[in-house]
mmCIF file of C-alpha atoms in Angstrom:
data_model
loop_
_atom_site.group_PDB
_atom_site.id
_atom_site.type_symbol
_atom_site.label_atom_id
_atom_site.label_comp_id
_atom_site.label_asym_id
_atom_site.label_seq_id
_atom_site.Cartn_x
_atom_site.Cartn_y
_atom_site.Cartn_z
ATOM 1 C CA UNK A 18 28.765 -2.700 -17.439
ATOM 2 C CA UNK A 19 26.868 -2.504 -14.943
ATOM 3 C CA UNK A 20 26.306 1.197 -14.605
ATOM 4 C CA UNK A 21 25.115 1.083 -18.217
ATOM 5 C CA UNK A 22 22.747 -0.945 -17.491
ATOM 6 C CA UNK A 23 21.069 1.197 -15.033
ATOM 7 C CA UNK A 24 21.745 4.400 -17.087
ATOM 8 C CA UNK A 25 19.634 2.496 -19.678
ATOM 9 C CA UNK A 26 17.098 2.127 -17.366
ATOM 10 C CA UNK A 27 16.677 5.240 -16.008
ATOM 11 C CA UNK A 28 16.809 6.845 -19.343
ATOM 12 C CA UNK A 29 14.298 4.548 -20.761
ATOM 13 C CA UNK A 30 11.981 5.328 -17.638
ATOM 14 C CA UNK A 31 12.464 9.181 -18.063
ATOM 15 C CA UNK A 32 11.497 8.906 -21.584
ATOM 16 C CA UNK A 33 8.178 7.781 -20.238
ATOM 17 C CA UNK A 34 4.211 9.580 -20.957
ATOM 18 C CA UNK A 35 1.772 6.659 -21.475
ATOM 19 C CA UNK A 36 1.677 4.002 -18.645
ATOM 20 C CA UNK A 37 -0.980 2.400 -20.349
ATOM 21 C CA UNK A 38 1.095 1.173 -23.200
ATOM 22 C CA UNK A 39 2.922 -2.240 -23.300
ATOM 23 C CA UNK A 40 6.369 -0.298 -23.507
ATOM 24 C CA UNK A 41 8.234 2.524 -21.563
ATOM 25 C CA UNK A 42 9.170 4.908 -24.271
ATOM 26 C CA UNK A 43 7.262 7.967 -22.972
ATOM 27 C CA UNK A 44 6.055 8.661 -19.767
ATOM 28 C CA UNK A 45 7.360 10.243 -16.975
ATOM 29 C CA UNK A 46 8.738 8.943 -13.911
ATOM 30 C CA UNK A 47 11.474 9.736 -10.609
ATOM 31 C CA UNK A 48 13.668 7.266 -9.365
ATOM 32 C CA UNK A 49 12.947 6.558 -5.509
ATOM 33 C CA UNK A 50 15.452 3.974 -4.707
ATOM 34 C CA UNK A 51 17.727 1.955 -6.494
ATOM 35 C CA UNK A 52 18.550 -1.705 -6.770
ATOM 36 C CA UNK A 53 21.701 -1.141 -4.697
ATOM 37 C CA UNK A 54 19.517 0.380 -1.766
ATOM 38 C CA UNK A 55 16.817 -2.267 -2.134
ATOM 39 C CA UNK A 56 19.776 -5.030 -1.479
ATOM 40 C CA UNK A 57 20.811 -2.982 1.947
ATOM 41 C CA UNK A 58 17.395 -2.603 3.161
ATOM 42 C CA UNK A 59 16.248 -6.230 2.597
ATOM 43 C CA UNK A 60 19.584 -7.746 4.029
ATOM 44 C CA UNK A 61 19.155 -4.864 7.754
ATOM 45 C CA UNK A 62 14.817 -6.264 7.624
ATOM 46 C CA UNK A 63 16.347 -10.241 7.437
ATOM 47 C CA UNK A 64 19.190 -9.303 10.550
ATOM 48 C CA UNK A 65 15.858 -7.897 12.470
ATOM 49 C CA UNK A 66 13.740 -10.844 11.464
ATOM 50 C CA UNK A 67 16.348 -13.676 12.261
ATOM 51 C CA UNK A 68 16.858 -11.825 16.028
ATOM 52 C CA UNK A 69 13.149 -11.615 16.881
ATOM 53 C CA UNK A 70 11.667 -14.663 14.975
ATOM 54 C CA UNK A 71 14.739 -17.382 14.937
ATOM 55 C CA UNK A 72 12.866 -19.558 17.446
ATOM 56 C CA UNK A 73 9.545 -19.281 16.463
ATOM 57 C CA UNK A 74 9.126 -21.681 13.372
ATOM 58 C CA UNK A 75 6.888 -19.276 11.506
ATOM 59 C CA UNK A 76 4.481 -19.667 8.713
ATOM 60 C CA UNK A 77 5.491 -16.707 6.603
ATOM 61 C CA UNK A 78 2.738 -15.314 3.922
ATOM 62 C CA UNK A 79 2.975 -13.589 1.219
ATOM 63 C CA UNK A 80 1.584 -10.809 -0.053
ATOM 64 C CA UNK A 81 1.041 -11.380 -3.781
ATOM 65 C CA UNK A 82 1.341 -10.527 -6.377
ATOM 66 C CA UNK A 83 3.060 -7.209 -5.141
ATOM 67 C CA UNK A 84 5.218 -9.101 -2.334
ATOM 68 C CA UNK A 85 6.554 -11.398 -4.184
ATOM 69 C CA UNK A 86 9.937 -10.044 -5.496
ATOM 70 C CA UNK A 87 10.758 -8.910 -1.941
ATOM 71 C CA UNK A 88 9.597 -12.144 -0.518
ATOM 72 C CA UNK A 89 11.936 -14.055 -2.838
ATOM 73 C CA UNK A 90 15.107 -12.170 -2.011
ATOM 74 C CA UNK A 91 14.169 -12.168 1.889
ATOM 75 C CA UNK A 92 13.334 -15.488 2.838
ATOM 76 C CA UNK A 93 16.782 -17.074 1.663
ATOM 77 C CA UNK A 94 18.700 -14.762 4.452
ATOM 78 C CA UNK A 95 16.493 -16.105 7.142
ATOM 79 C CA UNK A 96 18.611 -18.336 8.797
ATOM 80 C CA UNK A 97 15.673 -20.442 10.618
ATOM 81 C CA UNK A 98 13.008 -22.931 9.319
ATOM 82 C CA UNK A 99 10.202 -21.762 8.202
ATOM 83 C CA UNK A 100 7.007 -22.627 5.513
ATOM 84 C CA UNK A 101 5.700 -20.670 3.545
ATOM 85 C CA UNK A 102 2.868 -19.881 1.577
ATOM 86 C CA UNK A 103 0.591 -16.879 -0.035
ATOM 87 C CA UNK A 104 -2.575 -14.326 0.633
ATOM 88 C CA UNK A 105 -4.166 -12.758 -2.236
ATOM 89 C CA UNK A 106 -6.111 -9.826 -1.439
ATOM 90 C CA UNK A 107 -6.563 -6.211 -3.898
ATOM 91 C CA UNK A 108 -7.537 -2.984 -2.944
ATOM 92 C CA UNK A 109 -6.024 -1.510 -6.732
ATOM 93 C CA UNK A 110 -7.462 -3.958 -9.559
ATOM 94 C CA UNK A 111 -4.613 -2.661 -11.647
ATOM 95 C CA UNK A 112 -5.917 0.696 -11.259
ATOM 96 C CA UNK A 113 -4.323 3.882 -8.912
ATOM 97 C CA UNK A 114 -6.414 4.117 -6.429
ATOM 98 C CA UNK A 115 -7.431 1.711 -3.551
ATOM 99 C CA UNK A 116 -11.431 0.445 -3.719
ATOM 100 C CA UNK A 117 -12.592 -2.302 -1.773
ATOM 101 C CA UNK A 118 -11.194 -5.168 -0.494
ATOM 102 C CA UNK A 119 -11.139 -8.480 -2.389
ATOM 103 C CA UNK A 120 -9.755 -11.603 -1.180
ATOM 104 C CA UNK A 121 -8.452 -13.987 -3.927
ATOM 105 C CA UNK A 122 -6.522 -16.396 -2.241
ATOM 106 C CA UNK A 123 -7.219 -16.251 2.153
ATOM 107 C CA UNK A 124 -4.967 -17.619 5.071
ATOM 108 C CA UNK A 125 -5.223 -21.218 5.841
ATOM 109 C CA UNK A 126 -8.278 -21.941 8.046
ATOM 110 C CA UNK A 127 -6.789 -23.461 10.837
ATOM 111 C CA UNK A 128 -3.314 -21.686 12.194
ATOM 112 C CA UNK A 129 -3.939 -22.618 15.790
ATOM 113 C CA UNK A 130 -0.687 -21.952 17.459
ATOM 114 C CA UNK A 131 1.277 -21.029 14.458
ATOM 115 C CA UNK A 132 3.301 -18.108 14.830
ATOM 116 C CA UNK A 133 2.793 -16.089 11.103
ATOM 117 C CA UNK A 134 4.885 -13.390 9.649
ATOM 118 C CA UNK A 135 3.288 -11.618 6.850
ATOM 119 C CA UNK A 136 5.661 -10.108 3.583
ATOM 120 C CA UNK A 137 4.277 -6.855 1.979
ATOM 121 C CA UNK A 138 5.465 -4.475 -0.567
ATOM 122 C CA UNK A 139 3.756 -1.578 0.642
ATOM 123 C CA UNK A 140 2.110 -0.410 3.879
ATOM 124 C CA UNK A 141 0.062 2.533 2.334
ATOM 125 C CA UNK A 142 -3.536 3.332 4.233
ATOM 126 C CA UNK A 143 -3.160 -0.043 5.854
ATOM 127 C CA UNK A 144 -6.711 -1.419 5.452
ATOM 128 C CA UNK A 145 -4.973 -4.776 3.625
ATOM 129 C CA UNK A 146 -2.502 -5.421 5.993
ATOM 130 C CA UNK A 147 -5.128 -4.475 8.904
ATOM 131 C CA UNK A 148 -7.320 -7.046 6.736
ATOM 132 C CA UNK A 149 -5.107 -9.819 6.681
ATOM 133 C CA UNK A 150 -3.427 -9.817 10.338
ATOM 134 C CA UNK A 151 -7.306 -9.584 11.363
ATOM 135 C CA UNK A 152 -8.155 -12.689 8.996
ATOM 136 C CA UNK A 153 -4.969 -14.830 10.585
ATOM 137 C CA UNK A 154 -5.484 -14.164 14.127
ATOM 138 C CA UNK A 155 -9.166 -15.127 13.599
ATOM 139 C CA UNK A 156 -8.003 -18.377 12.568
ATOM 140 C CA UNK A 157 -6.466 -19.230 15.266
ATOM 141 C CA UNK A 158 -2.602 -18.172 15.137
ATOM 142 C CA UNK A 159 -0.689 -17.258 18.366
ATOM 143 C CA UNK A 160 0.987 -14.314 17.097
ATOM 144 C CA UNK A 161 0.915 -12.362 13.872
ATOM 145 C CA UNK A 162 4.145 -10.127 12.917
ATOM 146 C CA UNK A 163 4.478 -8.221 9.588
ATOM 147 C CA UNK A 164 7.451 -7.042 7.187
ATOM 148 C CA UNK A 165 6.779 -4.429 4.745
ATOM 149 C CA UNK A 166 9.624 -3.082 2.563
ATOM 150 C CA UNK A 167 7.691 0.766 2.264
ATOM 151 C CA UNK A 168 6.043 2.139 4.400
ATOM 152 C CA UNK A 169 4.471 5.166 2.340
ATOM 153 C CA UNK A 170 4.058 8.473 4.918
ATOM 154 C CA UNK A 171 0.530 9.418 4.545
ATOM 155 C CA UNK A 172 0.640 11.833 7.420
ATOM 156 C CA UNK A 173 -2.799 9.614 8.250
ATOM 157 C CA UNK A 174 -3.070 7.337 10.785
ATOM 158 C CA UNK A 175 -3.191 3.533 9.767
ATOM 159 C CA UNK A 176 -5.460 0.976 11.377
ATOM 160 C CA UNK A 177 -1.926 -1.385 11.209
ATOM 161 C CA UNK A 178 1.614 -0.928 11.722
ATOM 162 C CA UNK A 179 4.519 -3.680 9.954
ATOM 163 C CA UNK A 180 6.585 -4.799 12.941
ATOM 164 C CA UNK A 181 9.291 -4.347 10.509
ATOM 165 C CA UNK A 182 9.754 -1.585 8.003
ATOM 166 C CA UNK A 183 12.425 -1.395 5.180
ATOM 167 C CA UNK A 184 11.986 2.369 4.404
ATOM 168 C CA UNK A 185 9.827 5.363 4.234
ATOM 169 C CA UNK A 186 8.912 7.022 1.205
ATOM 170 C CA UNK A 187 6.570 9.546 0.020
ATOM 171 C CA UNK A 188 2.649 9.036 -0.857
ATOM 172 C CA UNK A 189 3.239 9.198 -4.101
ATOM 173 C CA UNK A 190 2.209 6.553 -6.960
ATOM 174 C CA UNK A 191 5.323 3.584 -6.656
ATOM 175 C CA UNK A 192 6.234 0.928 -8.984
ATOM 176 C CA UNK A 193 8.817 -1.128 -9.949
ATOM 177 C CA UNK A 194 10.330 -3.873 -7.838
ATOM 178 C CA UNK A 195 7.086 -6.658 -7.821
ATOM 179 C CA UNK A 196 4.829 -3.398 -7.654
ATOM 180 C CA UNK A 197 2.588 -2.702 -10.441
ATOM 181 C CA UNK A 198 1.379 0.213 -12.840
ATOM 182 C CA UNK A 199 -1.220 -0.703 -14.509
ATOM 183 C CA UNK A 200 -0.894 -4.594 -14.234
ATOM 184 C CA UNK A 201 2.627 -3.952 -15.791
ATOM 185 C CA UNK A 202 6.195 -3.106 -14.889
ATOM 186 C CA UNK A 203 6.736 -5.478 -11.687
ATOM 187 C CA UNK A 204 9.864 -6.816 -13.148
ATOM 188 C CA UNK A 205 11.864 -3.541 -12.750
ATOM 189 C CA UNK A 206 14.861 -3.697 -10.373
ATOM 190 C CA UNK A 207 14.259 -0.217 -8.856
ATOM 191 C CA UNK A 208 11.377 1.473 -7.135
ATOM 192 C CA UNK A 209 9.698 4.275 -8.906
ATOM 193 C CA UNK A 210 7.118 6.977 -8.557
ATOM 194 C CA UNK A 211 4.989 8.831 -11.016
ATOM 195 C CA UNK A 212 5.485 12.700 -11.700
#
């Protein structure tokens, strides 16, 4: 059952030309990583999070709206307290390419003391993530740590670096997996990339 249910997948996203259209019958796409891999990475990123932040109490922020599948299979394999709550900021505005930087929904004003650990899909140029650890230490916190589950190899350096990384994978154009294409797609259980 359960391998035709990704064959289905992967043969509706090969079938694939128009990403602008509501459905996936025919654009083009390659499979980057699979559901399977996706469960392996996130489980290794929570062991490496619940060694170095078990004591620390942290706020941890997410990264929406692309974060937010990876933050909600994360954050119940941390074994430690924690709150939690979101940043909103968009280089992409649905489109492929990353533009200026617009904050939607900012860090809470006051983190004096707070240790923070930020959850990102994607650590691609790293302006955002440079952005938003900028934004939190400003405001006060005591440390700032980040988790991104790609970390997409440019060969350019990047004004920020995730303390943890889930995997490397190719500058190419991802989706799938709380990433978009085109405002659409998020809800697919793989990562990825177009042709």
């Amino acid at each position: 059952m359960k391998h035709n249910y990704w064959c289905s997948y992967n043969l509706l996203i090969k079938n694939m030309t128009d990403f602008t259209k509501t459905d996936l019958k025919t654009a083009q796409a390659e499979l980057l990583c699979d559901s399977e891999t996706l469960q392996v990475t996130i489980h290794r990123l929570a062991q490496e999070i619940n060694t170095t932040l078990s004591d620390k109490e942290p706020l941890v922020l997410c990264v929406m709206n692309g974060a937010v599948v990876f933050a909600g299979q994360l954050l119940p394999l941390l074994d430690f307290p924690l709150t939690f709550d979101y940043v909103q900021v968009s280089r992409y505005h649905e489109t492929l390419r990353g533009g200026e930087l617009k904050w939607i929904a900012a860090p809470p004003a006051d983190l004096r003391n707070r240790v923070v650990l930020i959850v990102d899909d994607v650590l691609d140029e790293g302006y955002t993530l440079a952005a938003i650890n900028e934004k939190i230490l400003d405001n006060g916190a005591q440390a700032c740590y980040s988790v991104v589950l790609i970390n997409k190899q440019t060969g350019r350096k990047k004004p920020a670096q995730a303390d943890f990384i889930g995997m490397d994978l190719p500058d190419r154009y991802i989706f799938g997996f709380g990433m978009d294409l085109h405002g659409k797609w998020r809800n697919l259980p793989a990562i990825y990339a177009l042709d």
